[in-house]
Amino acid sequence: MYKHILIPTDGSPLSGLAVEQAVAFARAIGARVTLLTVVEPFHLLTTEAEQLSATRPEYEEHARRRANRFLAAASDVARTAGVPFETLQVMDEEPYRAIIDTATKRACDLIAMASHGRGGVAAVVLGSVTLKVLTHSKIPVLVYR
C-alpha cells in the first residue's frame, strides 16, 4: 500500500476538499504526506491580477505569503487528523513539472490532487495542471473531483 503521498494544493475550494480527502486516505492506510504549493515566477505578461501591478519583489512576497496560507490550512487538516506531514513551497514555470519532480525527489508513491483549481481564462491559457500530471507522471495519481 502507499506510504508517502504528495498532496499539491493551490488554495482553491476544490483543492481544499482534495486535501481533506487525501489526508483522510493517508490516515486510513497509515501513510505520511507532503503538502506542496507551487508558485509561478513573476512574469511581465500575465493573467494573474497580482502580477499586473506589482514589481518582482512585491509579487514574490505576495506569492510567498499566499502559498504559506494555503500550506497552513492544509497543515491544520493533517495535524488534526494526526497524519505525519511536511510542507514544501516550490517556484516553477510549470506547476505540473514541479509536482512530478517533487514526488520523485521525495520518494512519494502516490500523488493525490484536485481535478482542477483556477478557472476562467487562466485555466484556458495555462492548461490543466492535473491533466499534465496524469499524462507525464510515472507515479500513480489519485484525482479528487
N, C-alpha and C. Protein backbone atom coordinates (compact mmCIF):
# COMPACT_ATOMS: atom_id res chain seq x y z
N MET A 1 0.85 -1.18 0.00
CA MET A 1 0.00 0.00 0.00
C MET A 1 0.89 1.24 0.00
N TYR A 2 0.29 2.37 -0.17
CA TYR A 2 1.03 3.63 -0.27
C TYR A 2 1.57 4.05 1.10
N LYS A 3 2.79 4.58 1.09
CA LYS A 3 3.46 5.01 2.33
C LYS A 3 3.65 6.52 2.40
N HIS A 4 3.78 7.17 1.23
CA HIS A 4 4.09 8.60 1.20
C HIS A 4 3.31 9.25 0.05
N ILE A 5 2.40 10.14 0.40
CA ILE A 5 1.50 10.76 -0.57
C ILE A 5 1.85 12.23 -0.74
N LEU A 6 2.01 12.66 -1.98
CA LEU A 6 2.19 14.08 -2.28
C LEU A 6 0.81 14.69 -2.52
N ILE A 7 0.52 15.79 -1.82
CA ILE A 7 -0.76 16.47 -1.97
C ILE A 7 -0.50 17.92 -2.38
N PRO A 8 -0.59 18.22 -3.68
CA PRO A 8 -0.44 19.61 -4.12
C PRO A 8 -1.73 20.39 -3.84
N THR A 9 -1.58 21.65 -3.47
CA THR A 9 -2.74 22.50 -3.24
C THR A 9 -2.50 23.88 -3.82
N ASP A 10 -3.54 24.45 -4.42
CA ASP A 10 -3.44 25.82 -4.94
C ASP A 10 -4.36 26.77 -4.19
N GLY A 11 -4.94 26.29 -3.10
CA GLY A 11 -5.80 27.13 -2.29
C GLY A 11 -7.23 27.26 -2.78
N SER A 12 -7.56 26.66 -3.91
CA SER A 12 -8.93 26.74 -4.42
C SER A 12 -9.85 25.89 -3.54
N PRO A 13 -11.15 26.16 -3.57
CA PRO A 13 -12.07 25.37 -2.76
C PRO A 13 -11.99 23.87 -3.04
N LEU A 14 -11.94 23.48 -4.31
CA LEU A 14 -11.85 22.05 -4.63
C LEU A 14 -10.53 21.46 -4.15
N SER A 15 -9.47 22.22 -4.25
CA SER A 15 -8.17 21.77 -3.77
C SER A 15 -8.22 21.53 -2.26
N GLY A 16 -8.93 22.40 -1.54
CA GLY A 16 -9.09 22.21 -0.10
C GLY A 16 -9.83 20.93 0.23
N LEU A 17 -10.86 20.63 -0.54
CA LEU A 17 -11.59 19.36 -0.35
C LEU A 17 -10.70 18.17 -0.68
N ALA A 18 -9.88 18.30 -1.71
CA ALA A 18 -8.96 17.22 -2.08
C ALA A 18 -7.95 16.98 -0.96
N VAL A 19 -7.47 18.05 -0.33
CA VAL A 19 -6.55 17.90 0.80
C VAL A 19 -7.23 17.10 1.91
N GLU A 20 -8.47 17.46 2.24
CA GLU A 20 -9.19 16.75 3.30
C GLU A 20 -9.34 15.27 2.98
N GLN A 21 -9.73 14.95 1.75
CA GLN A 21 -9.92 13.56 1.36
C GLN A 21 -8.60 12.79 1.32
N ALA A 22 -7.57 13.42 0.79
CA ALA A 22 -6.26 12.75 0.69
C ALA A 22 -5.67 12.50 2.08
N VAL A 23 -5.83 13.46 2.98
CA VAL A 23 -5.34 13.27 4.36
C VAL A 23 -6.13 12.16 5.05
N ALA A 24 -7.43 12.11 4.84
CA ALA A 24 -8.24 11.03 5.42
C ALA A 24 -7.79 9.68 4.88
N PHE A 25 -7.50 9.62 3.59
CA PHE A 25 -7.00 8.38 2.98
C PHE A 25 -5.65 8.01 3.59
N ALA A 26 -4.76 8.99 3.73
CA ALA A 26 -3.44 8.73 4.32
C ALA A 26 -3.59 8.20 5.74
N ARG A 27 -4.49 8.77 6.50
CA ARG A 27 -4.70 8.31 7.87
C ARG A 27 -5.19 6.86 7.89
N ALA A 28 -6.13 6.55 6.99
CA ALA A 28 -6.70 5.21 6.94
C ALA A 28 -5.67 4.14 6.60
N ILE A 29 -4.68 4.50 5.79
CA ILE A 29 -3.68 3.50 5.38
C ILE A 29 -2.35 3.65 6.09
N GLY A 30 -2.25 4.62 6.99
CA GLY A 30 -1.02 4.81 7.75
C GLY A 30 0.11 5.45 6.97
N ALA A 31 -0.22 6.29 6.01
CA ALA A 31 0.80 6.95 5.18
C ALA A 31 1.12 8.34 5.74
N ARG A 32 2.27 8.85 5.35
CA ARG A 32 2.62 10.24 5.65
C ARG A 32 2.38 11.06 4.39
N VAL A 33 2.32 12.38 4.54
CA VAL A 33 2.04 13.23 3.39
C VAL A 33 3.04 14.38 3.29
N THR A 34 3.24 14.80 2.05
CA THR A 34 3.95 16.04 1.77
C THR A 34 2.94 16.97 1.12
N LEU A 35 2.76 18.13 1.73
CA LEU A 35 1.83 19.14 1.23
C LEU A 35 2.63 20.14 0.42
N LEU A 36 2.23 20.35 -0.82
CA LEU A 36 3.00 21.16 -1.76
C LEU A 36 2.17 22.29 -2.35
N THR A 37 2.78 23.46 -2.43
CA THR A 37 2.22 24.57 -3.20
C THR A 37 3.28 25.02 -4.19
N VAL A 38 2.88 25.18 -5.44
CA VAL A 38 3.80 25.64 -6.49
C VAL A 38 3.46 27.10 -6.81
N VAL A 39 4.48 27.95 -6.73
CA VAL A 39 4.33 29.36 -7.05
C VAL A 39 4.99 29.60 -8.40
N GLU A 40 4.26 30.25 -9.28
CA GLU A 40 4.85 30.58 -10.58
C GLU A 40 5.66 31.86 -10.45
N PRO A 41 6.82 31.94 -11.12
CA PRO A 41 7.65 33.13 -11.03
C PRO A 41 6.97 34.36 -11.63
N PHE A 42 7.49 35.52 -11.30
CA PHE A 42 6.99 36.79 -11.80
C PHE A 42 7.13 36.84 -13.32
N HIS A 43 6.07 37.29 -13.99
CA HIS A 43 6.09 37.47 -15.45
C HIS A 43 5.59 38.87 -15.78
N LEU A 44 6.18 39.47 -16.76
CA LEU A 44 5.73 40.79 -17.19
C LEU A 44 4.35 40.69 -17.86
N LEU A 45 4.15 39.66 -18.69
CA LEU A 45 2.85 39.41 -19.31
C LEU A 45 2.20 38.27 -18.55
N THR A 46 1.01 38.50 -18.03
CA THR A 46 0.40 37.51 -17.17
C THR A 46 -1.12 37.65 -17.15
N THR A 47 -1.79 36.60 -16.69
CA THR A 47 -3.22 36.67 -16.44
C THR A 47 -3.49 36.83 -14.95
N GLU A 48 -2.43 36.84 -14.13
CA GLU A 48 -2.56 36.98 -12.68
C GLU A 48 -2.68 38.46 -12.31
N ALA A 49 -3.79 38.85 -11.71
CA ALA A 49 -4.01 40.26 -11.36
C ALA A 49 -2.92 40.80 -10.44
N GLU A 50 -2.43 39.96 -9.52
CA GLU A 50 -1.40 40.40 -8.59
C GLU A 50 -0.13 40.82 -9.31
N GLN A 51 0.17 40.18 -10.43
CA GLN A 51 1.40 40.48 -11.15
C GLN A 51 1.29 41.75 -11.99
N LEU A 52 0.07 42.13 -12.37
CA LEU A 52 -0.10 43.28 -13.26
C LEU A 52 0.36 44.58 -12.63
N SER A 53 0.17 44.73 -11.34
CA SER A 53 0.52 45.99 -10.68
C SER A 53 1.72 45.86 -9.76
N ALA A 54 2.36 44.74 -9.74
CA ALA A 54 3.43 44.50 -8.78
C ALA A 54 4.81 44.51 -9.43
N THR A 55 5.78 44.86 -8.63
CA THR A 55 7.16 44.67 -9.05
C THR A 55 7.54 43.25 -8.66
N ARG A 56 8.66 42.78 -9.16
CA ARG A 56 9.09 41.42 -8.84
C ARG A 56 9.16 41.18 -7.32
N PRO A 57 9.84 42.02 -6.52
CA PRO A 57 9.90 41.74 -5.08
C PRO A 57 8.52 41.75 -4.41
N GLU A 58 7.66 42.68 -4.84
CA GLU A 58 6.31 42.73 -4.26
C GLU A 58 5.53 41.46 -4.62
N TYR A 59 5.63 41.05 -5.87
CA TYR A 59 4.92 39.84 -6.29
C TYR A 59 5.43 38.63 -5.52
N GLU A 60 6.76 38.48 -5.43
CA GLU A 60 7.33 37.31 -4.76
C GLU A 60 6.93 37.26 -3.29
N GLU A 61 6.90 38.41 -2.63
CA GLU A 61 6.47 38.45 -1.23
C GLU A 61 4.98 38.09 -1.12
N HIS A 62 4.16 38.65 -2.00
CA HIS A 62 2.73 38.33 -2.00
C HIS A 62 2.52 36.83 -2.27
N ALA A 63 3.22 36.30 -3.25
CA ALA A 63 3.08 34.88 -3.61
C ALA A 63 3.52 33.98 -2.46
N ARG A 64 4.60 34.36 -1.78
CA ARG A 64 5.10 33.57 -0.65
C ARG A 64 4.07 33.56 0.48
N ARG A 65 3.52 34.73 0.81
CA ARG A 65 2.51 34.81 1.87
C ARG A 65 1.27 34.00 1.50
N ARG A 66 0.85 34.11 0.27
CA ARG A 66 -0.33 33.38 -0.20
C ARG A 66 -0.09 31.86 -0.12
N ALA A 67 1.06 31.42 -0.59
CA ALA A 67 1.40 29.99 -0.52
C ALA A 67 1.47 29.52 0.93
N ASN A 68 2.02 30.34 1.81
CA ASN A 68 2.08 29.98 3.23
C ASN A 68 0.69 29.81 3.82
N ARG A 69 -0.26 30.65 3.39
CA ARG A 69 -1.65 30.50 3.86
C ARG A 69 -2.23 29.17 3.39
N PHE A 70 -2.00 28.82 2.12
CA PHE A 70 -2.50 27.54 1.60
C PHE A 70 -1.91 26.37 2.39
N LEU A 71 -0.60 26.44 2.63
CA LEU A 71 0.07 25.35 3.34
C LEU A 71 -0.35 25.30 4.80
N ALA A 72 -0.60 26.44 5.42
CA ALA A 72 -1.05 26.46 6.81
C ALA A 72 -2.41 25.78 6.93
N ALA A 73 -3.31 26.08 6.00
CA ALA A 73 -4.64 25.45 6.02
C ALA A 73 -4.52 23.94 5.83
N ALA A 74 -3.69 23.51 4.89
CA ALA A 74 -3.50 22.08 4.64
C ALA A 74 -2.83 21.41 5.84
N SER A 75 -1.88 22.10 6.45
CA SER A 75 -1.20 21.57 7.64
C SER A 75 -2.18 21.35 8.78
N ASP A 76 -3.11 22.28 8.96
CA ASP A 76 -4.13 22.13 10.01
C ASP A 76 -4.94 20.85 9.81
N VAL A 77 -5.26 20.55 8.56
CA VAL A 77 -6.02 19.33 8.25
C VAL A 77 -5.22 18.10 8.65
N ALA A 78 -3.95 18.05 8.24
CA ALA A 78 -3.10 16.89 8.55
C ALA A 78 -2.86 16.78 10.06
N ARG A 79 -2.59 17.90 10.71
CA ARG A 79 -2.33 17.90 12.15
C ARG A 79 -3.55 17.39 12.91
N THR A 80 -4.72 17.88 12.56
CA THR A 80 -5.96 17.47 13.22
C THR A 80 -6.21 15.97 13.03
N ALA A 81 -5.86 15.46 11.86
CA ALA A 81 -6.07 14.03 11.56
C ALA A 81 -4.98 13.16 12.17
N GLY A 82 -3.92 13.78 12.68
CA GLY A 82 -2.82 13.00 13.25
C GLY A 82 -1.95 12.33 12.21
N VAL A 83 -1.90 12.90 11.01
CA VAL A 83 -1.11 12.34 9.92
C VAL A 83 0.25 13.05 9.87
N PRO A 84 1.34 12.29 9.87
CA PRO A 84 2.66 12.92 9.75
C PRO A 84 2.77 13.67 8.42
N PHE A 85 3.30 14.90 8.48
CA PHE A 85 3.36 15.70 7.26
C PHE A 85 4.58 16.60 7.25
N GLU A 86 4.90 17.03 6.04
CA GLU A 86 5.87 18.10 5.83
C GLU A 86 5.26 19.03 4.79
N THR A 87 5.71 20.28 4.78
CA THR A 87 5.21 21.23 3.79
C THR A 87 6.37 21.69 2.92
N LEU A 88 6.01 22.06 1.71
CA LEU A 88 7.02 22.49 0.75
C LEU A 88 6.42 23.50 -0.20
N GLN A 89 7.17 24.57 -0.44
CA GLN A 89 6.78 25.60 -1.41
C GLN A 89 7.86 25.62 -2.48
N VAL A 90 7.45 25.49 -3.74
CA VAL A 90 8.39 25.44 -4.86
C VAL A 90 8.00 26.51 -5.87
N MET A 91 9.01 27.16 -6.46
CA MET A 91 8.76 28.11 -7.54
C MET A 91 9.15 27.44 -8.84
N ASP A 92 8.22 27.44 -9.81
CA ASP A 92 8.50 26.80 -11.09
C ASP A 92 7.58 27.37 -12.15
N GLU A 93 8.10 27.50 -13.36
CA GLU A 93 7.31 27.96 -14.51
C GLU A 93 6.18 26.99 -14.84
N GLU A 94 6.42 25.72 -14.59
CA GLU A 94 5.46 24.66 -14.95
C GLU A 94 5.03 23.92 -13.69
N PRO A 95 3.88 24.28 -13.11
CA PRO A 95 3.44 23.61 -11.88
C PRO A 95 3.37 22.09 -11.99
N TYR A 96 2.93 21.57 -13.14
CA TYR A 96 2.84 20.11 -13.27
C TYR A 96 4.21 19.46 -13.14
N ARG A 97 5.23 20.10 -13.71
CA ARG A 97 6.59 19.56 -13.64
C ARG A 97 7.10 19.60 -12.20
N ALA A 98 6.80 20.68 -11.49
CA ALA A 98 7.22 20.79 -10.09
C ALA A 98 6.55 19.71 -9.24
N ILE A 99 5.30 19.41 -9.52
CA ILE A 99 4.59 18.36 -8.79
C ILE A 99 5.24 17.01 -9.02
N ILE A 100 5.48 16.67 -10.27
CA ILE A 100 6.09 15.38 -10.60
C ILE A 100 7.51 15.29 -10.05
N ASP A 101 8.30 16.35 -10.22
CA ASP A 101 9.68 16.36 -9.71
C ASP A 101 9.72 16.21 -8.20
N THR A 102 8.82 16.91 -7.51
CA THR A 102 8.78 16.81 -6.06
C THR A 102 8.40 15.40 -5.62
N ALA A 103 7.41 14.82 -6.26
CA ALA A 103 7.00 13.45 -5.92
C ALA A 103 8.16 12.48 -6.12
N THR A 104 8.91 12.66 -7.19
CA THR A 104 10.05 11.78 -7.47
C THR A 104 11.16 11.98 -6.44
N LYS A 105 11.54 13.23 -6.21
CA LYS A 105 12.64 13.53 -5.28
C LYS A 105 12.32 13.14 -3.85
N ARG A 106 11.06 13.23 -3.46
CA ARG A 106 10.66 12.91 -2.09
C ARG A 106 10.24 11.45 -1.94
N ALA A 107 10.40 10.67 -3.00
CA ALA A 107 10.06 9.24 -2.98
C ALA A 107 8.59 9.00 -2.61
N CYS A 108 7.72 9.82 -3.16
CA CYS A 108 6.28 9.63 -2.95
C CYS A 108 5.81 8.50 -3.86
N ASP A 109 4.88 7.71 -3.37
CA ASP A 109 4.37 6.61 -4.20
C ASP A 109 2.94 6.87 -4.67
N LEU A 110 2.42 8.07 -4.38
CA LEU A 110 1.10 8.47 -4.86
C LEU A 110 1.02 10.00 -4.86
N ILE A 111 0.39 10.54 -5.89
CA ILE A 111 0.06 11.97 -5.94
C ILE A 111 -1.45 12.05 -5.85
N ALA A 112 -1.97 12.83 -4.90
CA ALA A 112 -3.42 12.99 -4.73
C ALA A 112 -3.75 14.46 -4.89
N MET A 113 -4.57 14.79 -5.88
CA MET A 113 -4.83 16.20 -6.18
C MET A 113 -6.24 16.43 -6.71
N ALA A 114 -6.65 17.69 -6.71
CA ALA A 114 -7.96 18.07 -7.23
C ALA A 114 -7.97 17.99 -8.75
N SER A 115 -9.16 17.79 -9.30
CA SER A 115 -9.28 17.69 -10.75
C SER A 115 -9.01 19.02 -11.43
N HIS A 116 -9.26 20.11 -10.74
CA HIS A 116 -8.97 21.43 -11.29
C HIS A 116 -8.85 22.43 -10.16
N GLY A 117 -8.21 23.54 -10.48
CA GLY A 117 -8.04 24.60 -9.49
C GLY A 117 -8.64 25.87 -10.02
N ARG A 118 -7.77 26.73 -10.50
CA ARG A 118 -8.23 28.01 -11.05
C ARG A 118 -9.12 27.79 -12.25
N GLY A 119 -10.04 28.71 -12.45
CA GLY A 119 -10.94 28.61 -13.60
C GLY A 119 -10.79 29.80 -14.51
N GLY A 120 -11.72 29.95 -15.41
CA GLY A 120 -11.75 31.10 -16.29
C GLY A 120 -10.61 31.11 -17.29
N VAL A 121 -10.20 32.32 -17.67
CA VAL A 121 -9.16 32.50 -18.68
C VAL A 121 -7.85 31.86 -18.26
N ALA A 122 -7.49 31.95 -16.98
CA ALA A 122 -6.22 31.38 -16.52
C ALA A 122 -6.17 29.89 -16.80
N ALA A 123 -7.26 29.18 -16.59
CA ALA A 123 -7.28 27.74 -16.83
C ALA A 123 -7.10 27.42 -18.30
N VAL A 124 -7.69 28.23 -19.17
CA VAL A 124 -7.58 28.00 -20.61
C VAL A 124 -6.16 28.28 -21.09
N VAL A 125 -5.58 29.39 -20.65
CA VAL A 125 -4.24 29.78 -21.08
C VAL A 125 -3.19 28.83 -20.52
N LEU A 126 -3.31 28.47 -19.25
CA LEU A 126 -2.29 27.64 -18.62
C LEU A 126 -2.49 26.16 -18.91
N GLY A 127 -3.68 25.77 -19.29
CA GLY A 127 -3.95 24.35 -19.48
C GLY A 127 -4.26 23.70 -18.15
N SER A 128 -4.58 22.45 -18.16
CA SER A 128 -4.92 21.73 -16.94
C SER A 128 -3.69 21.11 -16.32
N VAL A 129 -3.33 21.61 -15.14
CA VAL A 129 -2.18 21.06 -14.42
C VAL A 129 -2.43 19.58 -14.12
N THR A 130 -3.63 19.27 -13.69
CA THR A 130 -3.95 17.88 -13.36
C THR A 130 -3.81 16.97 -14.58
N LEU A 131 -4.30 17.41 -15.72
CA LEU A 131 -4.17 16.61 -16.94
C LEU A 131 -2.71 16.38 -17.28
N LYS A 132 -1.89 17.40 -17.14
CA LYS A 132 -0.46 17.25 -17.44
C LYS A 132 0.22 16.31 -16.46
N VAL A 133 -0.17 16.37 -15.18
CA VAL A 133 0.39 15.44 -14.20
C VAL A 133 -0.02 14.02 -14.57
N LEU A 134 -1.30 13.83 -14.89
CA LEU A 134 -1.78 12.50 -15.30
C LEU A 134 -1.04 11.98 -16.53
N THR A 135 -0.77 12.86 -17.47
CA THR A 135 -0.12 12.47 -18.72
C THR A 135 1.35 12.12 -18.54
N HIS A 136 2.05 12.87 -17.70
CA HIS A 136 3.51 12.74 -17.62
C HIS A 136 4.04 11.98 -16.41
N SER A 137 3.23 11.77 -15.39
CA SER A 137 3.73 11.13 -14.17
C SER A 137 3.84 9.62 -14.33
N LYS A 138 4.93 9.09 -13.83
CA LYS A 138 5.09 7.63 -13.75
C LYS A 138 4.60 7.12 -12.39
N ILE A 139 4.33 8.07 -11.50
CA ILE A 139 3.80 7.76 -10.17
C ILE A 139 2.27 7.78 -10.26
N PRO A 140 1.57 6.85 -9.62
CA PRO A 140 0.11 6.86 -9.67
C PRO A 140 -0.47 8.19 -9.18
N VAL A 141 -1.58 8.59 -9.79
CA VAL A 141 -2.24 9.85 -9.45
C VAL A 141 -3.69 9.56 -9.09
N LEU A 142 -4.10 10.03 -7.92
CA LEU A 142 -5.48 9.93 -7.47
C LEU A 142 -6.10 11.31 -7.61
N VAL A 143 -7.19 11.42 -8.38
CA VAL A 143 -7.79 12.71 -8.67
C VAL A 143 -9.12 12.84 -7.93
N TYR A 144 -9.25 13.94 -7.18
CA TYR A 144 -10.50 14.24 -6.48
C TYR A 144 -11.32 15.19 -7.35
N ARG A 145 -12.59 14.82 -7.62
CA ARG A 145 -13.46 15.67 -8.46
C ARG A 145 -14.58 16.24 -7.63
